[in-house]
Coordinates of N, CA and C in Angstrom, one line a residue:
X1 N 158.5 -39.8 285.5 CA 158.1 -40.5 287.0 C 157.8 -41.9 286.3
X2 N 157.1 -42.2 285.0 CA 156.7 -43.6 285.0 C 157.8 -44.4 284.8
X3 N 158.9 -44.0 284.1 CA 160.1 -44.7 283.5 C 160.7 -45.2 284.8
X4 N 160.5 -44.3 286.0 CA 161.2 -44.5 287.2 C 160.5 -45.6 287.8
X5 N 159.2 -45.6 287.7 CA 158.4 -46.8 288.1 C 158.5 -47.8 288.0
X6 N 158.8 -48.0 286.6 CA 159.2 -49.0 285.7 C 160.6 -49.8 286.2
X7 N 161.4 -49.0 286.1 CA 162.8 -49.3 286.4 C 162.8 -50.0 287.7
X8 N 161.7 -49.1 289.2 CA 161.9 -49.8 290.2 C 161.3 -51.5 290.4
X9 N 159.8 -51.0 289.3 CA 159.3 -52.3 289.6 C 160.2 -53.4 289.2
X10 N 161.0 -53.3 288.1 CA 161.7 -54.7 287.5 C 163.1 -55.2 288.5
X11 N 163.3 -53.8 289.1 CA 164.4 -54.2 290.0 C 163.9 -55.0 291.1
X12 N 163.1 -54.8 291.5 CA 162.1 -55.7 292.7 C 162.0 -56.8 292.1
X13 N 161.2 -57.3 291.4 CA 161.3 -58.5 290.4 C 162.1 -59.0 290.8
X14 N 163.5 -58.3 290.5 CA 165.0 -59.3 290.2 C 165.3 -59.8 291.4
X15 N 164.9 -58.8 292.5 CA 165.3 -59.0 294.1 C 164.7 -60.2 294.3
X16 N 163.3 -60.1 294.2 CA 162.5 -61.2 294.7 C 162.6 -62.6 293.7
X17 N 162.3 -62.5 292.6 CA 162.1 -63.7 292.1 C 163.5 -64.5 291.0
X18 N 164.3 -63.1 290.9 CA 165.6 -63.5 290.4 C 165.4 -63.4 288.9
X19 N 166.3 -63.7 288.0 CA 166.2 -63.7 286.3 C 165.4 -64.5 286.0
X20 N 164.7 -65.4 286.2 CA 163.9 -66.0 285.6 C 162.5 -65.5 285.3
X21 N 162.4 -64.6 286.5 CA 161.2 -63.9 286.3 C 161.3 -62.9 285.6
X22 N 162.5 -62.1 284.8 CA 162.3 -61.4 283.9 C 162.5 -62.3 282.7
X23 N 163.2 -63.1 282.6 CA 163.3 -63.8 281.3 C 161.6 -64.3 280.8
X24 N 160.7 -64.3 281.8 CA 159.2 -64.8 281.6 C 158.8 -63.6 281.1
X25 N 159.0 -62.5 281.4 CA 158.4 -61.3 281.3 C 158.9 -61.1 279.5
X26 N 160.0 -60.9 279.3 CA 160.7 -61.2 278.0 C 160.1 -61.9 277.0
X27 N 159.8 -63.2 277.5 CA 159.1 -64.1 276.6 C 157.7 -64.0 276.4
X28 N 156.8 -63.2 277.3 CA 155.7 -62.5 276.8 C 155.6 -61.4 276.1
X29 N 156.3 -60.8 276.1 CA 156.7 -59.6 274.9 C 156.9 -59.8 273.6
X30 N 157.4 -60.7 273.5 CA 157.6 -61.0 272.2 C 156.6 -61.3 271.2
X31 N 156.5 -61.2 269.7 CA 155.7 -61.3 269.0 C 155.3 -62.5 268.7
X32 N 154.3 -63.3 269.1 CA 154.0 -64.4 268.7 C 154.4 -64.9 267.2
X33 N 153.7 -64.2 266.3 CA 153.4 -64.1 265.1 C 154.6 -64.8 264.3
X34 N 155.8 -64.3 264.8 CA 157.2 -64.6 264.4 C 157.2 -66.2 264.3
X35 N 156.9 -66.8 265.6 CA 156.9 -68.3 265.4 C 155.9 -68.8 264.3
X36 N 155.1 -68.1 263.4 CA 154.4 -69.2 262.8 C 154.9 -68.5 261.3
X37 N 155.8 -67.7 261.2 CA 156.4 -67.7 259.7 C 157.2 -68.7 259.0
X38 N 157.1 -68.8 257.8 CA 157.7 -69.7 257.0 C 158.3 -69.4 255.9
X39 N 159.3 -69.5 255.7 CA 159.9 -69.2 254.4 C 160.3 -70.5 253.6
X40 N 159.5 -70.9 252.5 CA 159.3 -72.0 251.9 C 160.5 -71.9 250.7
X41 N 161.2 -70.8 250.2 CA 161.8 -70.4 249.3 C 162.6 -69.3 249.3
X42 N 163.7 -69.0 249.1 CA 164.6 -68.4 249.3 C 164.2 -67.3 248.1
X43 N 164.6 -66.1 248.3 CA 163.8 -65.0 247.5 C 164.6 -65.0 246.5
X44 N 165.9 -65.5 246.1 CA 166.2 -65.5 244.9 C 165.9 -66.9 243.9
X45 N 165.4 -67.7 244.5 CA 165.0 -68.9 244.3 C 163.6 -68.7 243.0
X46 N 163.5 -68.2 242.3 CA 162.2 -67.9 241.4 C 161.4 -69.2 241.2
X47 N 162.2 -70.3 240.8 CA 161.9 -71.7 240.3 C 160.8 -72.3 241.6
X48 N 161.7 -72.0 242.5 CA 160.9 -72.6 244.1 C 159.6 -71.7 244.6
X49 N 159.4 -70.6 244.1 CA 158.3 -69.6 244.4 C 157.5 -69.9 243.3
X50 N 157.6 -70.1 242.0 CA 156.8 -70.6 240.9 C 155.9 -71.6 241.3
X51 N 156.8 -72.7 241.8 CA 156.3 -73.7 242.1 C 155.6 -73.8 243.3
X52 N 156.0 -73.0 244.0 CA 154.8 -72.8 245.3 C 153.4 -72.3 245.0
X53 N 153.7 -71.0 244.5 CA 152.6 -70.5 243.8 C 151.4 -71.7 243.1
X54 N 152.1 -72.4 242.3 CA 151.4 -73.3 241.5 C 150.7 -74.4 242.2
X55 N 151.4 -74.9 243.4 CA 151.0 -76.1 244.0 C 149.8 -75.4 245.1
X56 N 149.7 -74.2 245.7 CA 148.4 -73.6 246.2 C 147.8 -72.6 245.8
X57 N 147.5 -73.0 244.3 CA 146.5 -71.9 243.4 C 146.3 -72.7 242.3
X58 N 145.3 -72.1 241.4 CA 145.0 -72.6 240.2 C 146.1 -71.7 239.2
X59 N 146.8 -71.2 239.6 CA 147.7 -70.4 238.2 C 148.7 -71.2 237.6
X60 N 149.1 -70.8 236.4 CA 149.9 -71.5 235.6 C 151.1 -70.8 235.6
X61 N 152.5 -71.5 236.0 CA 153.7 -70.9 236.3 C 154.1 -70.5 234.8
X62 N 154.6 -69.2 234.9 CA 155.2 -68.9 234.0 C 156.7 -68.0 234.4
X63 N 157.9 -67.6 233.3 CA 159.0 -67.5 233.8 C 159.2 -66.0 233.1
X64 N 158.3 -65.1 232.4 CA 158.6 -63.7 232.3 C 159.5 -63.5 231.1
X65 N 160.1 -62.3 231.0 CA 160.0 -61.1 231.7 C 158.6 -60.6 231.7
X66 N 158.1 -59.5 231.8 CA 157.5 -58.6 232.3 C 157.8 -57.6 230.4
X67 N 156.8 -57.5 229.9 CA 156.9 -56.8 228.3 C 157.5 -55.2 229.0
X68 N 158.8 -55.0 228.2 CA 159.0 -53.3 228.4 C 159.2 -52.9 227.3
X69 N 158.6 -51.5 226.8 CA 157.1 -51.2 227.8 C 156.0 -52.1 227.8
X70 N 155.5 -52.2 229.0 CA 154.0 -52.8 229.4 C 152.7 -52.0 228.8
X71 N 152.1 -52.1 227.9 CA 151.1 -50.6 227.6 C 149.8 -51.3 228.6
X72 N 149.5 -50.2 229.0 CA 148.1 -49.9 230.0 C 147.0 -49.1 229.3
X73 N 145.8 -49.5 229.0 CA 144.8 -48.6 228.2 C 144.7 -47.5 229.0
X74 N 144.4 -47.3 230.3 CA 144.0 -46.4 231.1 C 144.2 -46.7 232.6
X75 N 144.3 -45.5 233.3 CA 144.5 -45.5 234.8 C 143.5 -44.3 235.1
X76 N 143.0 -44.9 236.4 CA 142.1 -43.7 237.0 C 142.6 -43.4 238.5
X77 N 143.0 -42.3 238.8 CA 143.6 -42.1 240.4 C 143.0 -41.1 240.9
X78 N 142.7 -40.9 242.1 CA 142.2 -39.8 242.7 C 143.1 -39.2 243.6
X79 N 143.2 -37.9 243.4 CA 144.1 -37.0 244.2 C 143.1 -36.1 245.1
X80 N 142.8 -36.2 246.3 CA 141.8 -36.0 246.8 C 142.3 -34.8 247.8
X81 N 143.7 -34.5 248.0 CA 143.7 -33.2 248.7 C 143.7 -32.1 248.0
X82 N 143.5 -32.4 246.3 CA 143.2 -30.8 245.5 C 142.0 -31.2 244.7
X83 N 141.5 -32.4 245.0 CA 139.8 -32.3 244.3 C 140.0 -32.4 242.8
X84 N 141.1 -33.5 242.5 CA 141.5 -33.6 241.1 C 141.4 -35.2 240.7
X85 N 140.8 -35.7 239.7 CA 141.6 -36.9 239.3 C 142.1 -37.1 238.1
X86 N 142.9 -38.0 238.5 CA 144.2 -38.1 237.3 C 143.7 -39.4 236.4
X87 N 143.7 -38.8 235.3 CA 143.8 -40.0 234.0 C 144.5 -40.3 233.0
X88 N 145.6 -40.9 232.9 CA 146.1 -41.1 231.8 C 145.6 -42.4 231.0
X89 N 145.6 -42.3 229.7 CA 145.4 -43.1 228.6 C 146.4 -43.4 227.7
X90 N 146.7 -44.8 227.2 CA 147.6 -45.3 226.2 C 149.0 -45.0 227.2
X91 N 149.2 -45.9 228.4 CA 150.1 -45.5 229.1 C 151.5 -46.6 228.7
X92 N 152.4 -46.3 228.7 CA 153.4 -47.0 228.2 C 154.5 -47.0 230.0
X93 N 154.5 -48.2 230.3 CA 155.3 -48.6 231.2 C 156.3 -49.4 231.1
X94 N 157.7 -48.6 231.9 CA 159.1 -49.4 231.8 C 159.3 -49.4 232.9
X95 N 160.3 -50.7 233.3 CA 160.6 -51.5 234.7 C 159.8 -52.0 235.6
X96 N 159.3 -52.5 235.1 CA 158.2 -53.6 236.1 C 159.1 -55.2 236.3
X97 N 160.2 -55.0 235.7 CA 160.8 -56.5 236.0 C 161.7 -56.4 237.1
X98 N 161.1 -56.7 238.5 CA 161.5 -56.1 239.4 C 162.3 -57.1 240.5
X99 N 162.7 -57.3 241.6 CA 163.5 -58.1 242.1 C 162.7 -57.9 243.6
X100 N 162.9 -59.6 244.2 CA 162.0 -60.0 245.1 C 162.8 -59.4 246.3
X101 N 162.3 -59.3 247.2 CA 162.7 -58.7 248.5 C 162.3 -59.3 249.9
X102 N 160.9 -60.2 249.5 CA 160.8 -60.9 250.8 C 159.7 -62.0 250.2
X103 N 159.5 -62.9 250.8 CA 158.8 -63.8 250.4 C 158.3 -64.8 251.7
X104 N 157.2 -65.2 252.1 CA 157.3 -65.8 253.5 C 155.5 -66.1 253.4
X105 N 155.4 -67.1 254.2 CA 153.9 -67.4 254.5 C 153.2 -67.5 256.0
X106 N 152.3 -66.9 256.5 CA 152.2 -67.5 258.1 C 151.0 -68.0 257.9
X107 N 151.0 -69.3 258.9 CA 150.2 -70.3 259.0 C 149.2 -69.9 259.8
X108 N 149.2 -68.8 260.4 CA 148.2 -68.2 261.8 C 147.3 -67.3 261.2
X109 N 147.6 -66.4 260.1 CA 146.8 -65.7 259.4 C 146.4 -66.2 258.0
X110 N 147.0 -67.4 257.8 CA 146.7 -68.0 256.6 C 146.8 -67.0 255.0
X111 N 148.2 -66.4 255.2 CA 148.4 -65.4 254.2 C 149.8 -65.5 253.7
X112 N 149.8 -65.5 252.4 CA 151.5 -65.3 251.7 C 151.7 -63.9 251.9
X113 N 153.0 -63.2 252.0 CA 153.4 -61.9 251.5 C 154.7 -62.5 250.8
X114 N 154.7 -61.2 249.9 CA 156.0 -61.1 248.8 C 156.2 -59.9 248.2
X115 N 156.8 -59.1 248.8 CA 157.3 -57.9 248.3 C 158.7 -57.8 247.4
X116 N 158.3 -56.9 246.6 CA 159.0 -56.3 245.5 C 159.3 -55.0 244.6
X117 N 160.7 -55.3 244.9 CA 161.3 -53.6 244.7 C 161.7 -53.4 243.1
X118 N 160.9 -52.2 242.7 CA 161.2 -52.1 241.6 C 162.0 -50.4 241.2
X119 N 162.9 -50.6 240.5 CA 163.7 -49.4 240.1 C 163.5 -48.6 238.7
X120 N 164.1 -47.3 238.8 CA 163.9 -46.6 237.5 C 162.4 -47.2 236.7
X121 N 161.3 -47.4 237.6 CA 160.2 -47.7 236.8 C 159.6 -46.3 236.4
X122 N 159.0 -46.3 235.0 CA 158.5 -45.3 234.7 C 157.7 -45.0 234.0
X123 N 156.5 -44.4 234.2 CA 154.7 -44.6 233.6 C 154.7 -43.0 232.7
X124 N 154.5 -43.3 231.2 CA 154.7 -41.8 230.6 C 153.1 -42.3 229.7
X125 N 152.4 -41.0 229.7 CA 151.1 -41.1 228.7 C 151.0 -39.8 228.2
X126 N 151.0 -39.5 226.6 CA 150.8 -38.5 225.9 C 149.1 -37.9 226.1
X127 N 148.5 -38.5 226.4 CA 147.1 -38.1 226.9 C 146.3 -38.2 228.4
X128 N 147.2 -37.4 229.3 CA 146.6 -37.2 230.6 C 145.6 -36.3 231.0
X129 N 144.4 -36.7 231.1 CA 143.5 -35.6 231.6 C 143.2 -35.5 233.1
X130 N 143.2 -34.3 233.6 CA 142.9 -33.8 234.9 C 141.5 -33.2 235.1
X131 N 140.8 -33.5 236.1 CA 139.3 -33.5 235.9 C 139.3 -32.8 237.4
X132 N 139.1 -31.7 237.6 CA 138.9 -30.6 238.9 C 137.4 -30.4 239.1
X133 N 137.3 -31.2 240.2 CA 136.0 -31.1 240.8 C 135.4 -30.0 241.5
X134 N 134.5 -29.5 241.0 CA 133.9 -28.2 241.9 C 132.6 -28.5 242.2
X135 N 132.4 -27.8 243.5 CA 131.0 -27.9 244.4 C 129.8 -27.7 243.8
X136 N 128.8 -28.4 243.6 CA 127.8 -28.4 242.7 C 127.7 -27.6 240.9
X137 N 128.7 -28.1 240.5 CA 129.0 -27.9 238.9 C 129.8 -28.9 238.1
X138 N 130.0 -28.9 237.3 CA 130.5 -29.9 236.5 C 132.2 -29.6 236.6
X139 N 132.7 -30.8 236.5 CA 134.1 -30.5 236.7 C 134.9 -29.7 235.3
X140 N 135.7 -28.9 235.8 CA 137.0 -28.5 234.4 C 137.8 -29.6 234.0
X141 N 138.0 -30.0 232.7 CA 138.9 -30.8 232.4 C 139.9 -30.5 231.3
X142 N 141.4 -30.8 231.5 CA 142.0 -30.1 230.9 C 143.0 -31.4 230.5
X143 N 144.5 -31.4 229.4 CA 144.6 -32.5 229.0 C 146.1 -32.0 228.6
X144 N 147.2 -33.1 228.6 CA 148.6 -32.7 228.2 C 149.3 -34.0 228.3
X145 N 150.3 -34.1 228.3 CA 151.0 -35.2 228.5 C 151.5 -35.3 229.9
X146 N 152.4 -36.3 230.4 CA 152.7 -36.5 231.7 C 153.5 -37.8 232.0
X147 N 154.2 -37.8 233.1 CA 155.2 -38.8 233.5 C 155.6 -38.9 234.7
X148 N 155.6 -40.4 235.3 CA 156.0 -40.2 236.7 C 157.2 -41.2 236.6
X149 N 158.3 -40.8 237.0 CA 159.4 -41.6 237.0 C 159.5 -42.2 238.7
X150 N 160.0 -43.2 239.2 CA 160.1 -43.8 240.2 C 162.0 -44.3 240.2
X151 N 162.6 -43.6 241.1 CA 164.0 -44.3 241.0 C 163.9 -45.7 242.0
X152 N 162.8 -45.7 243.0 CA 162.8 -47.0 243.9 C 161.1 -46.9 244.5
X153 N 160.6 -47.9 243.9 CA 159.3 -48.1 244.4 C 159.1 -49.7 245.0
X154 N 158.7 -50.1 245.9 CA 158.6 -50.9 246.6 C 157.3 -51.6 247.1
X155 N 156.8 -52.4 246.9 CA 155.3 -53.1 247.1 C 155.3 -54.3 247.4
X156 N 154.5 -54.4 248.4 CA 154.2 -55.6 249.2 C 152.8 -56.1 248.9
X157 N 152.5 -57.5 248.5 CA 151.1 -57.6 248.5 C 151.0 -59.0 249.7
X158 N 149.8 -59.1 250.2 CA 149.3 -59.9 251.0 C 148.3 -60.7 249.9
X159 N 148.3 -62.1 250.1 CA 147.4 -62.6 249.5 C 146.6 -63.9 250.4
X160 N 145.6 -63.9 250.5 CA 145.0 -64.9 251.6 C 144.9 -66.4 251.0
X161 N 144.4 -67.1 251.9 CA 143.9 -68.7 251.7 C 145.1 -69.5 251.3
X162 N 146.1 -69.5 252.0 CA 147.0 -70.5 251.6 C 147.0 -71.9 250.8
X163 N 145.4 -72.8 250.7 CA 145.4 -73.6 250.5 C 144.9 -73.7 248.9
X164 N 144.4 -72.4 248.9 CA 143.9 -71.9 247.2 C 144.2 -70.1 246.9
X165 N 145.3 -69.8 246.9 CA 145.9 -68.3 246.9 C 145.1 -67.4 245.9
X166 N 144.4 -66.3 246.4 CA 143.1 -65.8 245.7 C 143.7 -64.4 245.4
X167 N 144.3 -63.9 244.0 CA 145.2 -63.1 243.8 C 144.1 -61.5 243.7
X168 N 142.8 -62.2 243.4 CA 141.8 -60.8 243.3 C 141.5 -60.4 244.8
X169 N 141.7 -61.1 245.7 CA 141.2 -60.9 246.9 C 142.5 -60.4 248.0
X170 N 143.7 -59.7 246.9 CA 144.9 -59.6 247.7 C 145.1 -58.1 248.5
X171 N 145.8 -57.5 249.2 CA 146.3 -56.1 249.8 C 147.5 -56.0 249.1
X172 N 147.3 -54.6 248.7 CA 148.8 -54.0 248.2 C 149.2 -52.8 248.7
X173 N 150.6 -52.6 249.2 CA 150.8 -51.4 250.1 C 152.2 -51.0 249.3
X174 N 152.0 -49.9 249.3 CA 153.5 -49.4 248.4 C 154.4 -48.5 249.3
X175 N 155.7 -48.6 249.1 CA 156.2 -47.2 249.8 C 157.5 -46.9 248.7
X176 N 157.3 -45.8 248.5 CA 158.0 -44.8 247.5 C 159.2 -43.8 248.1
X177 N 160.0 -44.1 247.2 CA 161.2 -42.9 247.7 C 161.7 -42.3 246.2
X178 N 162.0 -41.1 246.2 CA 162.7 -40.6 244.7 C 162.3 -40.8 243.8
X179 N 161.0 -40.0 243.6 CA 160.2 -39.9 242.4 C 160.2 -38.5 241.9
X180 N 159.7 -38.5 240.6 CA 159.7 -37.4 239.8 C 158.3 -37.3 238.8
X181 N 157.3 -36.1 238.8 CA 156.4 -35.8 238.1 C 156.6 -34.8 237.1
X182 N 156.3 -35.2 235.9 CA 156.5 -34.4 234.8 C 155.0 -34.0 234.4
X183 N 154.6 -32.4 233.9 CA 153.1 -32.5 233.3 C 153.2 -31.5 232.6
X184 N 152.5 -31.9 231.3 CA 152.8 -30.7 230.4 C 152.3 -29.7 230.7
X185 N 152.6 -28.6 230.2 CA 152.4 -26.9 230.3 C 150.5 -26.7 230.3
X186 N 150.3 -27.4 229.3 CA 148.5 -27.0 229.1 C 147.9 -27.5 230.2
X187 N 148.1 -28.3 231.0 CA 147.2 -28.9 232.2 C 147.1 -27.6 233.3
X188 N 148.4 -26.5 233.1 CA 148.2 -25.5 233.8 C 147.9 -24.0 232.8
X189 N 147.6 -24.1 231.7 CA 147.4 -23.0 231.1 C 145.9 -22.6 231.0
X190 N 144.7 -23.4 231.9 CA 143.7 -22.9 231.6 C 143.7 -21.7 232.6
X191 N 142.8 -20.7 232.0 CA 142.7 -19.5 232.8 C 141.7 -19.3 234.2
X192 N 141.2 -20.2 234.1 CA 140.2 -20.5 235.3 C 141.1 -20.4 236.9
X193 N 140.3 -19.4 237.6 CA 141.5 -19.3 239.0 C 141.3 -20.8 239.5
X194 N 140.3 -21.5 239.3 CA 140.2 -22.8 240.3 C 141.0 -23.7 239.7
X195 N 141.3 -23.7 238.7 CA 142.2 -24.5 238.0 C 143.6 -24.2 238.4
X196 N 143.9 -23.2 238.3 CA 145.7 -22.3 238.7 C 145.6 -22.8 239.8
X197 N 144.7 -22.3 240.8 CA 144.9 -22.9 242.4 C 145.4 -24.6 242.5
X198 N 144.3 -24.9 242.1 CA 144.7 -26.5 242.0 C 146.1 -27.1 241.6
X199 N 146.3 -26.6 240.3 CA 147.6 -27.0 240.0 C 148.7 -26.7 240.6
X200 N 148.8 -25.3 241.5 CA 149.5 -24.6 242.0 C 149.9 -25.8 242.8
X201 N 149.0 -25.5 243.4 CA 148.8 -26.5 245.3 C 149.2 -28.6 244.9
X202 N 149.0 -28.5 243.6 CA 149.3 -30.3 243.7 C 150.6 -30.4 243.2
X203 N 151.3 -29.3 242.6 CA 152.5 -29.2 242.3 C 153.3 -28.7 243.4
X204 N 153.2 -28.1 244.3 CA 153.8 -27.5 245.3 C 153.7 -28.6 246.3
X205 N 152.7 -29.7 246.3 CA 152.8 -30.9 247.0 C 152.8 -32.1 246.6
X206 N 153.5 -32.1 245.1 CA 153.6 -33.3 244.5 C 154.1 -34.6 245.3
X207 N 154.7 -34.4 245.9 CA 154.8 -36.0 246.8 C 153.7 -36.4 247.5
X208 N 152.6 -35.8 247.5 CA 151.2 -36.2 248.3 C 151.0 -36.6 247.4
X209 N 150.6 -35.8 246.1 CA 150.3 -36.0 245.1 C 150.6 -37.6 244.1
X210 N 151.8 -37.7 244.2 CA 152.5 -39.0 243.3 C 151.8 -40.3 244.6
X211 N 152.1 -40.2 245.7 CA 151.5 -41.2 246.6 C 150.5 -41.3 246.7
X212 N 149.4 -40.3 246.3 CA 147.8 -41.1 246.0 C 147.9 -41.6 244.8
X213 N 148.6 -41.2 243.8 CA 148.2 -41.8 242.4 C 148.9 -43.0 242.4
X214 N 149.8 -43.1 243.6 CA 150.7 -44.8 243.7 C 149.7 -45.8 244.0
X215 N 148.7 -45.2 245.1 CA 147.9 -46.0 245.8 C 147.2 -46.8 244.9
X216 N 146.8 -46.3 243.7 CA 145.8 -46.7 242.6 C 146.6 -47.5 241.6
X217 N 147.7 -47.4 241.1 CA 148.7 -48.1 240.2 C 149.4 -49.5 241.1
X218 N 149.3 -49.6 242.5 CA 150.1 -50.2 242.8 C 149.3 -51.7 242.7
X219 N 148.1 -52.1 242.5 CA 147.8 -53.5 242.5 C 148.0 -53.9 241.0
X220 N 147.8 -52.8 239.9 CA 148.4 -53.4 238.5 C 149.8 -53.6 238.5
X221 N 150.8 -52.9 239.0 CA 152.1 -53.0 239.0 C 152.6 -54.3 239.6
X222 N 152.0 -54.5 240.6 CA 152.5 -56.1 241.2 C 151.8 -57.1 240.8
X223 N 150.5 -57.2 240.2 CA 150.1 -58.2 239.7 C 150.3 -58.5 238.6
X224 N 150.8 -57.4 237.6 CA 151.5 -57.7 236.2 C 152.9 -58.7 236.4
X225 N 153.6 -58.1 237.5 CA 154.8 -58.8 237.6 C 154.5 -60.2 238.1
X226 N 153.6 -60.6 238.8 CA 153.4 -61.8 239.6 C 153.1 -62.6 238.3
X227 N 151.9 -61.6 237.2 CA 151.3 -63.2 236.3 C 152.1 -62.9 235.2
X228 N 153.3 -62.3 235.0 CA 154.4 -62.4 233.7 C 155.7 -63.1 234.4
X229 N 156.1 -62.9 235.6 CA 157.2 -63.6 236.0 C 157.3 -64.6 237.0
X230 N 155.8 -65.0 237.6 CA 155.8 -66.2 238.7 C 154.9 -67.4 238.3
X231 N 153.5 -66.6 238.3 CA 152.3 -67.7 237.7 C 150.9 -66.6 237.4
X232 N 150.4 -67.1 236.0 CA 149.6 -66.6 236.0 C 148.2 -67.1 236.3
X233 N 147.7 -66.2 237.2 CA 146.1 -66.3 237.2 C 144.7 -66.3 237.0
X234 N 145.4 -65.4 235.4 CA 144.5 -65.1 234.3 C 143.3 -64.0 235.3
X235 N 143.8 -63.2 235.8 CA 142.9 -62.1 236.9 C 143.2 -61.0 236.0
X236 N 142.3 -60.1 235.5 CA 142.5 -58.7 234.7 C 142.4 -57.7 235.8
X237 N 143.5 -57.1 235.8 CA 143.5 -55.9 236.8 C 143.7 -54.5 235.8
X238 N 142.2 -53.8 236.0 CA 142.4 -52.6 235.0 C 143.2 -51.4 235.5

């Protein structure tokens, strides 16, 4: 019924006021923010992108690459759907020399947007601790090795304040596809029924598990890429 009323409404407008009225409606319906998006550099021109960052912040241009592997001392990720904290130590990360897939600024929102795609990114640790949290009790802690392999991982970072870009105040969003989670057998060897249940649920829903983990890891990954490949802000991302 609603679709029919809209169809009838637009036809009445066309009959009474002509095509100009419909053109005006279409203009109103467009996204006004598109008019304020500027692309000061091509996505393949890292020299230009480095120059833009340096001119709009206090960072120092760098030309990479990201060390491969890149060592990370520790990561703490929360996996709330199974009440587990995922804590790998002494992590080796490979594949952080990604490809820029978007770069623009928005004068209205006063923000810079940079998107980077990483392929075959792998994070491996021989010392993965899982803390299973229990109501009114101390957590159960188990340990073994673990790794996550991302065939494709796209990250979008939004950095505020175009006059003085603030990496430490940025927002990061990750889009994940085709990944694999591997955990050592000792993590499920604990005989406690709560551990057995949580591990079974975590692996049965490993896609949710990995997406929750990458929420924590994304700022480190994309900030490492920027500070090794584009411009060093001197910001420590734990």
